[in-house]
Amino acid sequence: MPWLSTGHEVSADGRAYTFKLRTDVTFSDGTKFDAAAVKANIDQFFVEGYNPAVRAVQLRNLDRVEVVDPATVVFHLKQPDVLLLDFLSSPQGAQVSPKSLKEAKNLKAGGPDVAGTGPFVLDHYTAGQEVVFRRNAAYHWAPANAGHTGPAYLDQITYRFLKESSVRVGALTSGQVQVVEGVPATDEGLITANPQLSLSRGLNSGSAYSYYFNTTHAPFDDLRVRQAFREAVDVDAVLSGVYRGTATRAWSVIGPTSPFYDKTLEKTYGGDAAKANKLLDEAGWTTRDADGFRTRDGKRLTVRLVQSAPFVRDRRDVLAQAVQAQVKQSAGIDLNVAVVDQGTATQALTDGQYEVFDNSRADTDAGAALNLLLHSGGAINRTGVKDPALDRLLEQGQAGSDQAQRQTAYQQVQKLTVTDQALILPLYAPADQVAASTTVGGLGFEPTAGVPGSAYNLWLSK
């Protein structure tokens, strides 16, 4: 659904996207939203040092942005790239006032002097504690699927930063806050047993939470070892133990809500300890040390998973411990799990000091996640695989405007990476868990961000 535009057209060669813009929109600083503003926002990404990651990935096929008239803007591409729409519908493609682009004290960090077009305006922010928004009284350009028109219902909304799930749940049950996200399975009973509270779940879009195997060095440079690790894990049992029946099993790198999900992968692999041991025997890991771990030439079969503490959510550290115990018991594999600070994790990934990389992405279009994770030039390709055939399939999915053609390409990607090459062990489909007071209405999900949806529709009963 278009929001700031009224629609778009794509040229026959797929290299030009023409957007017709709404003419009734203003930024919260009073600046008019028009084609020149759109161009200014995109041009900002090409300012040296501003956001090199977006420039190199999401905008790598962009040639230039053309202002035809105040209500018409054309994105000219070097080659077809349907994922341009994914970028423009994401927070990274959100529109900022041209005045802010020039005058904001810290444009990259944001703040009250960065003006947008939304129903709320940033009032003030306390680092590490909270951010407060007030209603934009001038807002009257909600999209057709927004639920209502005119300004938001709430006068003000405060987002508090409570990193510990137990603290969040405690704040809700005690009435300090009215909505929380990220409710762990162990705390769901506290919500469902309280008639004054409600609990909702919704699966994210994009990619599933998966383990990616680093093939650039031993032991995962051997297909048999990758297959063995995958067979050594009874994913259903692990998920049941950690999430108590609340997690949705993943069978592919693409999440099950995506139109590109390949359902034929279901129940085709995994959980076969006998097969895992046979594969490891064939790969030469035939002896064991005093602790029961497999060895070869005196070296233990050890693989390292380095998790960055700020990004550990959904009890993924506990899940890693459960996988660790299972692969040791069923196949004698030593999974070394380390939860470290972000700098240490980044350095380990940069230096290749890992064998397992964990990740999930909630992109609007699953193709965006696949490009980042699996393409030879992908920004977070941690498997180290550089396969021209895989690259071609990913590029076909990115360039195609026909949904059926894209689906065919991405089905082949899933078969190649999950089934044939065992580059990935899918674990579960990430979901939002939103709990709220029953006095809160209009609450929904934002499936691409893992958080509650826009506050535009929220209201409180009195």
GROMACS .gro file of C-alpha atoms in nm:
model
  462
    1MET     CA    1   0.000   0.000   0.000
    2PRO     CA    2   0.141   0.342  -0.088
    3TRP     CA    3   0.184   0.589   0.198
    4LEU     CA    4   0.360   0.905   0.083
    5SER     CA    5   0.296   0.825  -0.281
    6THR     CA    6  -0.026   0.753  -0.465
    7GLY     CA    7   0.134   0.470  -0.662
    8HIS     CA    8   0.426   0.378  -0.886
    9GLU     CA    9   0.503   0.243  -1.232
   10VAL     CA   10   0.798   0.033  -1.349
   11SER     CA   11   0.949   0.067  -1.695
   12ALA     CA   12   0.944  -0.230  -1.933
   13ASP     CA   13   1.317  -0.289  -1.882
   14GLY     CA   14   1.284  -0.272  -1.501
   15ARG     CA   15   1.534   0.011  -1.474
   16ALA     CA   16   1.308   0.304  -1.395
   17TYR     CA   17   1.061   0.336  -1.106
   18THR     CA   18   0.832   0.637  -1.133
   19PHE     CA   19   0.650   0.746  -0.817
   20LYS     CA   20   0.356   0.983  -0.807
   21LEU     CA   21   0.369   1.160  -0.472
   22ARG     CA   22   0.097   1.289  -0.246
   23THR     CA   23   0.073   1.668  -0.256
   24ASP     CA   24  -0.083   1.722   0.087
   25VAL     CA   25   0.208   1.611   0.307
   26THR     CA   26   0.434   1.832   0.518
   27PHE     CA   27   0.723   1.751   0.748
   28SER     CA   28   0.673   1.831   1.115
   29ASP     CA   29   0.896   2.139   1.078
   30GLY     CA   30   0.654   2.282   0.820
   31THR     CA   31   0.866   2.196   0.514
   32LYS     CA   32   0.664   2.062   0.222
   33PHE     CA   33   0.716   1.701   0.116
   34ASP     CA   34   0.780   1.676  -0.259
   35ALA     CA   35   1.002   1.515  -0.521
   36ALA     CA   36   1.294   1.743  -0.433
   37ALA     CA   37   1.274   1.620  -0.073
   38VAL     CA   38   1.283   1.258  -0.191
   39LYS     CA   39   1.590   1.326  -0.402
   40ALA     CA   40   1.761   1.507  -0.113
   41ASN     CA   41   1.704   1.206   0.113
   42ILE     CA   42   1.850   0.961  -0.137
   43ASP     CA   43   2.141   1.189  -0.223
   44GLN     CA   44   2.228   1.200   0.149
   45PHE     CA   45   2.322   0.830   0.135
   46PHE     CA   46   2.594   0.918  -0.113
   47VAL     CA   47   2.756   1.169   0.123
   48GLU     CA   48   3.087   1.011   0.220
   49GLY     CA   49   3.068   0.836   0.556
   50TYR     CA   50   2.696   0.891   0.613
   51ASN     CA   51   2.571   0.534   0.570
   52PRO     CA   52   2.813   0.331   0.359
   53ALA     CA   53   2.631   0.001   0.429
   54VAL     CA   54   2.303   0.117   0.272
   55ARG     CA   55   2.488   0.275  -0.016
   56ALA     CA   56   2.679  -0.048  -0.086
   57VAL     CA   57   2.387  -0.288  -0.044
   58GLN     CA   58   2.035  -0.148  -0.076
   59LEU     CA   59   2.134   0.128  -0.319
   60ARG     CA   60   2.410  -0.049  -0.509
   61ASN     CA   61   2.202  -0.061  -0.829
   62LEU     CA   62   2.083   0.300  -0.809
   63ASP     CA   63   2.212   0.528  -1.085
   64ARG     CA   64   2.033   0.855  -1.007
   65VAL     CA   65   1.711   1.013  -0.883
   66GLU     CA   66   1.529   1.246  -1.122
   67VAL     CA   67   1.281   1.517  -1.018
   68VAL     CA   68   1.027   1.543  -1.300
   69ASP     CA   69   0.795   1.782  -1.120
   70PRO     CA   70   0.703   1.842  -0.753
   71ALA     CA   71   0.474   1.538  -0.751
   72THR     CA   72   0.680   1.301  -0.971
   73VAL     CA   73   1.015   1.140  -0.896
   74VAL     CA   74   1.197   0.871  -1.096
   75PHE     CA   75   1.455   0.625  -0.961
   76HIS     CA   76   1.689   0.524  -1.244
   77LEU     CA   77   1.871   0.193  -1.188
   78LYS     CA   78   2.188   0.052  -1.340
   79GLN     CA   79   2.012  -0.284  -1.362
   80PRO     CA   80   1.670  -0.418  -1.261
   81ASP     CA   81   1.626  -0.439  -0.884
   82VAL     CA   82   1.280  -0.505  -0.742
   83LEU     CA   83   1.423  -0.476  -0.389
   84LEU     CA   84   1.424  -0.099  -0.433
   85LEU     CA   85   1.063  -0.118  -0.313
   86ASP     CA   86   1.172  -0.305  -0.001
   87PHE     CA   87   1.422  -0.028   0.077
   88LEU     CA   88   1.172   0.253   0.022
   89SER     CA   89   0.917   0.084   0.249
   90SER     CA   90   1.170   0.032   0.530
   91PRO     CA   91   1.279   0.268   0.811
   92GLN     CA   92   1.608   0.319   0.625
   93GLY     CA   93   1.415   0.466   0.334
   94ALA     CA   94   1.203   0.690   0.557
   95GLN     CA   95   1.183   1.056   0.459
   96VAL     CA   96   1.352   1.331   0.660
   97SER     CA   97   1.294   1.702   0.612
   98PRO     CA   98   1.552   1.861   0.376
   99LYS     CA   99   1.592   2.131   0.641
  100SER     CA  100   1.694   1.863   0.892
  101LEU     CA  101   1.935   1.712   0.640
  102LYS     CA  102   2.116   2.046   0.632
  103GLU     CA  103   2.078   2.177   0.987
  104ALA     CA  104   2.042   1.886   1.234
  105LYS     CA  105   2.317   1.882   1.496
  106ASN     CA  106   2.369   1.508   1.463
  107LEU     CA  107   2.182   1.377   1.163
  108LYS     CA  108   2.315   1.022   1.192
  109ALA     CA  109   2.211   0.989   1.557
  110GLY     CA  110   1.881   1.173   1.520
  111GLY     CA  111   1.701   1.383   1.779
  112PRO     CA  112   1.423   1.642   1.816
  113ASP     CA  113   1.573   1.851   1.534
  114VAL     CA  114   1.524   1.569   1.279
  115ALA     CA  115   1.175   1.614   1.133
  116GLY     CA  116   0.972   1.340   0.962
  117THR     CA  117   0.622   1.308   0.815
  118GLY     CA  118   0.462   1.075   1.070
  119PRO     CA  119   0.172   1.109   1.314
  120PHE     CA  120   0.408   1.166   1.609
  121VAL     CA  121   0.696   1.407   1.666
  122LEU     CA  122   1.001   1.331   1.879
  123ASP     CA  123   0.974   1.553   2.187
  124HIS     CA  124   1.272   1.446   2.395
  125TYR     CA  125   1.510   1.157   2.448
  126THR     CA  126   1.709   1.035   2.749
  127ALA     CA  127   1.986   0.799   2.642
  128GLY     CA  128   1.942   0.450   2.778
  129GLN     CA  129   1.613   0.536   2.949
  130GLU     CA  130   1.329   0.657   2.730
  131VAL     CA  131   1.211   0.847   2.423
  132VAL     CA  132   0.895   1.058   2.427
  133PHE     CA  133   0.676   1.145   2.127
  134ARG     CA  134   0.390   1.393   2.107
  135ARG     CA  135   0.103   1.393   1.859
  136ASN     CA  136   0.148   1.573   1.528
  137ALA     CA  137  -0.175   1.773   1.523
  138ALA     CA  138  -0.131   1.857   1.153
  139TYR     CA  139  -0.119   1.492   1.043
  140HIS     CA  140  -0.397   1.409   0.795
  141TRP     CA  141  -0.232   1.190   0.528
  142ALA     CA  142  -0.269   0.840   0.669
  143PRO     CA  143  -0.259   0.562   0.407
  144ALA     CA  144  -0.575   0.377   0.306
  145ASN     CA  145  -0.498   0.079   0.532
  146ALA     CA  146  -0.417   0.283   0.845
  147GLY     CA  147  -0.749   0.222   1.021
  148HIS     CA  148  -0.862   0.583   1.054
  149THR     CA  149  -0.784   0.935   0.929
  150GLY     CA  150  -0.666   1.257   1.090
  151PRO     CA  151  -0.426   1.290   1.386
  152ALA     CA  152  -0.337   1.001   1.616
  153TYR     CA  153  -0.567   0.926   1.911
  154LEU     CA  154  -0.299   0.959   2.180
  155ASP     CA  155  -0.161   1.297   2.283
  156GLN     CA  156   0.173   1.148   2.384
  157ILE     CA  157   0.354   0.813   2.399
  158THR     CA  158   0.665   0.714   2.593
  159TYR     CA  159   0.891   0.425   2.496
  160ARG     CA  160   1.104   0.299   2.784
  161PHE     CA  161   1.417   0.090   2.731
  162LEU     CA  162   1.393  -0.219   2.954
  163LYS     CA  163   1.638  -0.473   2.820
  164GLU     CA  164   1.565  -0.755   3.066
  165SER     CA  165   1.247  -0.946   2.980
  166SER     CA  166   1.168  -1.005   3.348
  167VAL     CA  167   1.187  -0.632   3.414
  168ARG     CA  168   0.956  -0.560   3.121
  169VAL     CA  169   0.698  -0.812   3.237
  170GLY     CA  170   0.723  -0.681   3.593
  171ALA     CA  171   0.669  -0.325   3.474
  172LEU     CA  172   0.354  -0.437   3.291
  173THR     CA  173   0.205  -0.645   3.573
  174SER     CA  174   0.267  -0.362   3.821
  175GLY     CA  175   0.105  -0.102   3.595
  176GLN     CA  176   0.421   0.102   3.531
  177VAL     CA  177   0.379   0.051   3.155
  178GLN     CA  178   0.082  -0.050   2.941
  179VAL     CA  179   0.246  -0.242   2.654
  180VAL     CA  180   0.559  -0.458   2.637
  181GLU     CA  181   0.718  -0.668   2.364
  182GLY     CA  182   0.943  -0.972   2.384
  183VAL     CA  183   0.764  -1.184   2.644
  184PRO     CA  184   0.960  -1.509   2.705
  185ALA     CA  185   0.778  -1.840   2.722
  186THR     CA  186   0.872  -1.875   3.089
  187ASP     CA  187   0.676  -1.557   3.173
  188GLU     CA  188   0.372  -1.604   2.953
  189GLY     CA  189   0.178  -1.760   3.239
  190LEU     CA  190   0.203  -1.434   3.434
  191ILE     CA  191   0.024  -1.261   3.147
  192THR     CA  192  -0.240  -1.518   3.056
  193ALA     CA  193  -0.339  -1.570   3.421
  194ASN     CA  194  -0.414  -1.200   3.468
  195PRO     CA  195  -0.759  -1.094   3.339
  196GLN     CA  196  -0.637  -0.736   3.316
  197LEU     CA  197  -0.372  -0.829   3.059
  198SER     CA  198  -0.370  -0.972   2.706
  199LEU     CA  199  -0.104  -1.158   2.505
  200SER     CA  200  -0.072  -1.168   2.126
  201ARG     CA  201   0.176  -1.333   1.890
  202GLY     CA  202   0.270  -1.273   1.527
  203LEU     CA  203   0.538  -1.429   1.307
  204ASN     CA  204   0.797  -1.196   1.155
  205SER     CA  205   0.859  -1.174   0.783
  206GLY     CA  206   1.203  -1.222   0.628
  207SER     CA  207   1.447  -1.496   0.723
  208ALA     CA  208   1.425  -1.761   0.994
  209TYR     CA  209   1.659  -1.771   1.291
  210SER     CA  210   1.930  -2.006   1.169
  211TYR     CA  211   2.286  -2.123   1.225
  212TYR     CA  212   2.514  -2.050   0.927
  213PHE     CA  213   2.823  -2.268   0.889
  214ASN     CA  214   3.159  -2.109   0.809
  215THR     CA  215   3.299  -2.313   0.519
  216THR     CA  216   3.628  -2.123   0.482
  217HIS     CA  217   3.818  -2.358   0.714
  218ALA     CA  218   3.789  -2.689   0.898
  219PRO     CA  219   3.576  -2.859   1.005
  220PHE     CA  220   3.281  -2.710   0.812
  221ASP     CA  221   3.474  -2.701   0.485
  222ASP     CA  222   3.365  -3.068   0.473
  223LEU     CA  223   3.002  -3.115   0.361
  224ARG     CA  224   2.976  -3.433   0.566
  225VAL     CA  225   3.055  -3.248   0.889
  226ARG     CA  226   2.797  -2.981   0.811
  227GLN     CA  227   2.539  -3.249   0.743
  228ALA     CA  228   2.639  -3.432   1.060
  229PHE     CA  229   2.592  -3.125   1.279
  230ARG     CA  230   2.248  -3.073   1.128
  231GLU     CA  231   2.149  -3.437   1.185
  232ALA     CA  232   2.283  -3.427   1.540
  233VAL     CA  233   2.022  -3.169   1.643
  234ASP     CA  234   1.663  -3.271   1.718
  235VAL     CA  235   1.531  -2.921   1.658
  236ASP     CA  236   1.177  -2.999   1.771
  237ALA     CA  237   1.298  -3.135   2.103
  238VAL     CA  238   1.531  -2.840   2.160
  239LEU     CA  239   1.263  -2.583   2.082
  240SER     CA  240   1.012  -2.761   2.304
  241GLY     CA  241   1.255  -2.758   2.596
  242VAL     CA  242   1.352  -2.393   2.560
  243TYR     CA  243   1.028  -2.232   2.442
  244ARG     CA  244   0.766  -2.470   2.587
  245GLY     CA  245   0.567  -2.511   2.268
  246THR     CA  246   0.556  -2.141   2.175
  247ALA     CA  247   0.818  -2.149   1.897
  248THR     CA  248   0.745  -2.226   1.530
  249ARG     CA  249   0.993  -2.474   1.380
  250ALA     CA  250   1.182  -2.345   1.077
  251TRP     CA  251   1.272  -2.572   0.787
  252SER     CA  252   1.419  -2.312   0.553
  253VAL     CA  253   1.630  -2.000   0.564
  254ILE     CA  254   1.313  -1.815   0.456
  255GLY     CA  255   1.040  -1.776   0.715
  256PRO     CA  256   0.706  -1.956   0.664
  257THR     CA  257   0.507  -1.633   0.624
  258SER     CA  258   0.698  -1.536   0.310
  259PRO     CA  259   0.540  -1.609  -0.030
  260PHE     CA  260   0.880  -1.751  -0.130
  261TYR     CA  261   0.888  -2.016   0.145
  262ASP     CA  262   0.948  -2.367   0.009
  263LYS     CA  263   0.720  -2.599   0.206
  264THR     CA  264   0.867  -2.909   0.037
  265LEU     CA  265   1.174  -2.880   0.264
  266GLU     CA  266   0.968  -2.972   0.569
  267LYS     CA  267   1.064  -3.298   0.741
  268THR     CA  268   1.339  -3.374   0.486
  269TYR     CA  269   1.640  -3.361   0.720
  270GLY     CA  270   1.761  -3.344   1.079
  271GLY     CA  271   1.733  -3.532   1.404
  272ASP     CA  272   1.901  -3.853   1.290
  273ALA     CA  273   2.184  -3.923   1.536
  274ALA     CA  274   2.281  -4.251   1.363
  275LYS     CA  275   2.326  -4.068   1.033
  276ALA     CA  276   2.526  -3.793   1.205
  277ASN     CA  277   2.768  -4.045   1.354
  278LYS     CA  278   2.804  -4.231   1.025
  279LEU     CA  279   2.890  -3.907   0.844
  280LEU     CA  280   3.151  -3.813   1.104
  281ASP     CA  281   3.307  -4.157   1.081
  282GLU     CA  282   3.331  -4.115   0.704
  283ALA     CA  283   3.489  -3.773   0.752
  284GLY     CA  284   3.765  -3.924   0.966
  285TRP     CA  285   3.647  -3.810   1.310
  286THR     CA  286   3.659  -4.166   1.444
  287THR     CA  287   3.824  -4.136   1.785
  288ARG     CA  288   3.708  -3.980   2.112
  289ASP     CA  289   3.885  -3.803   2.395
  290ALA     CA  290   3.831  -3.849   2.768
  291ASP     CA  291   3.536  -3.608   2.765
  292GLY     CA  292   3.356  -3.801   2.490
  293PHE     CA  293   3.423  -3.553   2.211
  294ARG     CA  294   3.523  -3.675   1.867
  295THR     CA  295   3.882  -3.624   1.760
  296ARG     CA  296   4.093  -3.660   1.446
  297ASP     CA  297   4.471  -3.656   1.444
  298GLY     CA  298   4.461  -3.563   1.812
  299LYS     CA  299   4.243  -3.256   1.757
  300ARG     CA  300   3.896  -3.221   1.909
  301LEU     CA  301   3.595  -3.156   1.682
  302THR     CA  302   3.524  -2.807   1.815
  303VAL     CA  303   3.308  -2.541   1.653
  304ARG     CA  304   3.261  -2.190   1.792
  305LEU     CA  305   2.944  -1.981   1.812
  306VAL     CA  306   3.011  -1.619   1.911
  307GLN     CA  307   2.698  -1.427   2.013
  308SER     CA  308   2.691  -1.048   2.052
  309ALA     CA  309   2.524  -0.977   2.387
  310PRO     CA  310   2.324  -0.667   2.272
  311PHE     CA  311   2.157  -0.875   2.000
  312VAL     CA  312   2.076  -1.185   2.205
  313ARG     CA  313   1.698  -1.206   2.234
  314ASP     CA  314   1.430  -1.475   2.249
  315ARG     CA  315   1.649  -1.676   2.490
  316ARG     CA  316   1.888  -1.751   2.204
  317ASP     CA  317   2.171  -1.797   2.452
  318VAL     CA  318   1.969  -2.066   2.630
  319LEU     CA  319   1.883  -2.223   2.294
  320ALA     CA  320   2.254  -2.237   2.208
  321GLN     CA  321   2.323  -2.417   2.535
  322ALA     CA  322   2.052  -2.673   2.454
  323VAL     CA  323   2.201  -2.732   2.107
  324GLN     CA  324   2.544  -2.755   2.268
  325ALA     CA  325   2.430  -3.033   2.501
  326GLN     CA  326   2.251  -3.220   2.225
  327VAL     CA  327   2.532  -3.228   1.967
  328LYS     CA  328   2.772  -3.349   2.236
  329GLN     CA  329   2.540  -3.628   2.347
  330SER     CA  330   2.426  -3.745   2.005
  331ALA     CA  331   2.746  -3.708   1.800
  332GLY     CA  332   3.039  -3.599   2.018
  333ILE     CA  333   3.062  -3.248   1.869
  334ASP     CA  334   3.205  -2.973   2.091
  335LEU     CA  335   2.997  -2.658   2.034
  336ASN     CA  336   3.173  -2.374   2.213
  337VAL     CA  337   2.926  -2.090   2.292
  338ALA     CA  338   3.052  -1.745   2.388
  339VAL     CA  339   2.826  -1.447   2.463
  340VAL     CA  340   3.049  -1.140   2.436
  341ASP     CA  341   3.029  -0.764   2.390
  342GLN     CA  342   2.956  -0.629   2.044
  343GLY     CA  343   3.314  -0.520   1.977
  344THR     CA  344   3.455  -0.861   2.061
  345ALA     CA  345   3.193  -1.036   1.848
  346THR     CA  346   3.258  -0.806   1.552
  347GLN     CA  347   3.631  -0.870   1.576
  348ALA     CA  348   3.581  -1.247   1.591
  349LEU     CA  349   3.365  -1.237   1.279
  350THR     CA  350   3.612  -1.012   1.100
  351ASP     CA  351   3.902  -1.242   1.185
  352GLY     CA  352   3.711  -1.559   1.096
  353GLN     CA  353   3.737  -1.687   1.453
  354TYR     CA  354   3.405  -1.870   1.440
  355GLU     CA  355   3.245  -2.173   1.278
  356VAL     CA  356   2.878  -2.096   1.348
  357PHE     CA  357   2.704  -1.762   1.287
  358ASP     CA  358   2.349  -1.706   1.409
  359ASN     CA  359   2.111  -1.461   1.248
  360SER     CA  360   1.754  -1.373   1.157
  361ARG     CA  361   1.627  -1.075   0.961
  362ALA     CA  362   1.279  -0.926   0.947
  363ASP     CA  363   1.292  -0.774   0.599
  364THR     CA  364   0.971  -0.689   0.414
  365ASP     CA  365   1.095  -0.895   0.122
  366ALA     CA  366   1.287  -1.213   0.210
  367GLY     CA  367   1.504  -1.156  -0.097
  368ALA     CA  368   1.673  -0.867   0.082
  369ALA     CA  369   1.783  -1.099   0.362
  370LEU     CA  370   1.907  -1.364   0.120
  371ASN     CA  371   2.121  -1.110  -0.067
  372LEU     CA  372   2.287  -0.997   0.254
  373LEU     CA  373   2.343  -1.346   0.393
  374LEU     CA  374   2.417  -1.567   0.092
  375HIS     CA  375   2.546  -1.364  -0.204
  376SER     CA  376   2.923  -1.363  -0.258
  377GLY     CA  377   2.920  -0.988  -0.204
  378GLY     CA  378   2.667  -0.997   0.080
  379ALA     CA  379   2.750  -0.768   0.371
  380ILE     CA  380   2.686  -1.045   0.625
  381ASN     CA  381   2.777  -1.353   0.422
  382ARG     CA  382   2.934  -1.553   0.706
  383THR     CA  383   2.937  -1.889   0.529
  384GLY     CA  384   3.224  -1.772   0.309
  385VAL     CA  385   3.067  -1.945   0.010
  386LYS     CA  386   3.128  -1.777  -0.325
  387ASP     CA  387   2.918  -1.976  -0.569
  388PRO     CA  388   2.849  -1.817  -0.911
  389ALA     CA  389   2.540  -2.038  -0.956
  390LEU     CA  390   2.398  -1.925  -0.622
  391ASP     CA  391   2.479  -1.563  -0.705
  392ARG     CA  392   2.294  -1.592  -1.036
  393LEU     CA  393   1.983  -1.729  -0.864
  394LEU     CA  394   1.988  -1.448  -0.607
  395GLU     CA  395   2.031  -1.190  -0.881
  396GLN     CA  396   1.743  -1.341  -1.078
  397GLY     CA  397   1.523  -1.311  -0.770
  398GLN     CA  398   1.633  -0.952  -0.720
  399ALA     CA  399   1.586  -0.846  -1.081
  400GLY     CA  400   1.258  -1.023  -1.156
  401SER     CA  401   0.934  -0.831  -1.150
  402ASP     CA  402   0.725  -1.145  -1.202
  403GLN     CA  403   0.639  -1.306  -0.867
  404ALA     CA  404   0.633  -1.659  -1.010
  405GLN     CA  405   0.982  -1.619  -1.159
  406ARG     CA  406   1.114  -1.487  -0.829
  407GLN     CA  407   0.956  -1.776  -0.643
  408THR     CA  408   1.123  -2.027  -0.875
  409ALA     CA  409   1.463  -1.863  -0.823
  410TYR     CA  410   1.429  -1.852  -0.445
  411GLN     CA  411   1.307  -2.212  -0.425
  412GLN     CA  412   1.630  -2.315  -0.598
  413VAL     CA  413   1.826  -2.098  -0.353
  414GLN     CA  414   1.662  -2.276  -0.059
  415LYS     CA  415   1.727  -2.621  -0.202
  416LEU     CA  416   2.090  -2.539  -0.279
  417THR     CA  417   2.177  -2.382   0.057
  418VAL     CA  418   1.962  -2.588   0.295
  419THR     CA  419   1.937  -2.929   0.130
  420ASP     CA  420   2.225  -2.979  -0.115
  421GLN     CA  421   2.508  -2.789   0.053
  422ALA     CA  422   2.388  -2.791   0.417
  423LEU     CA  423   2.517  -2.437   0.466
  424ILE     CA  424   2.239  -2.354   0.708
  425LEU     CA  425   2.058  -2.512   1.003
  426PRO     CA  426   1.719  -2.334   1.029
  427LEU     CA  427   1.588  -2.334   1.385
  428TYR     CA  428   1.272  -2.128   1.437
  429ALA     CA  429   1.062  -1.853   1.283
  430PRO     CA  430   1.099  -1.540   1.498
  431ALA     CA  431   0.778  -1.400   1.639
  432ASP     CA  432   0.663  -1.095   1.826
  433GLN     CA  433   0.507  -1.144   2.166
  434VAL     CA  434   0.318  -0.833   2.267
  435ALA     CA  435   0.149  -0.811   2.606
  436ALA     CA  436  -0.073  -0.522   2.705
  437SER     CA  437  -0.321  -0.391   2.952
  438THR     CA  438  -0.680  -0.455   2.843
  439THR     CA  439  -0.730  -0.078   2.860
  440VAL     CA  440  -0.518  -0.046   2.544
  441GLY     CA  441  -0.688  -0.069   2.206
  442GLY     CA  442  -0.569  -0.059   1.846
  443LEU     CA  443  -0.256  -0.263   1.913
  444GLY     CA  444  -0.098  -0.449   1.621
  445PHE     CA  445   0.229  -0.595   1.495
  446GLU     CA  446   0.505  -0.455   1.279
  447PRO     CA  447   0.618  -0.782   1.115
  448THR     CA  448   0.939  -0.640   0.970
  449ALA     CA  449   1.076  -0.495   1.293
  450GLY     CA  450   0.988  -0.739   1.569
  451VAL     CA  451   0.803  -0.472   1.768
  452PRO     CA  452   0.447  -0.349   1.822
  453GLY     CA  453   0.301  -0.168   1.521
  454SER     CA  454   0.261   0.205   1.475
  455ALA     CA  455   0.110   0.394   1.768
  456TYR     CA  456  -0.118   0.577   1.525
  457ASN     CA  457  -0.415   0.352   1.605
  458LEU     CA  458  -0.353   0.315   1.978
  459TRP     CA  459  -0.617   0.437   2.223
  460LEU     CA  460  -0.690   0.406   2.594
  461SER     CA  461  -1.020   0.335   2.761
  462LYS     CA  462  -1.105   0.531   3.074
   0.00000   0.00000   0.00000
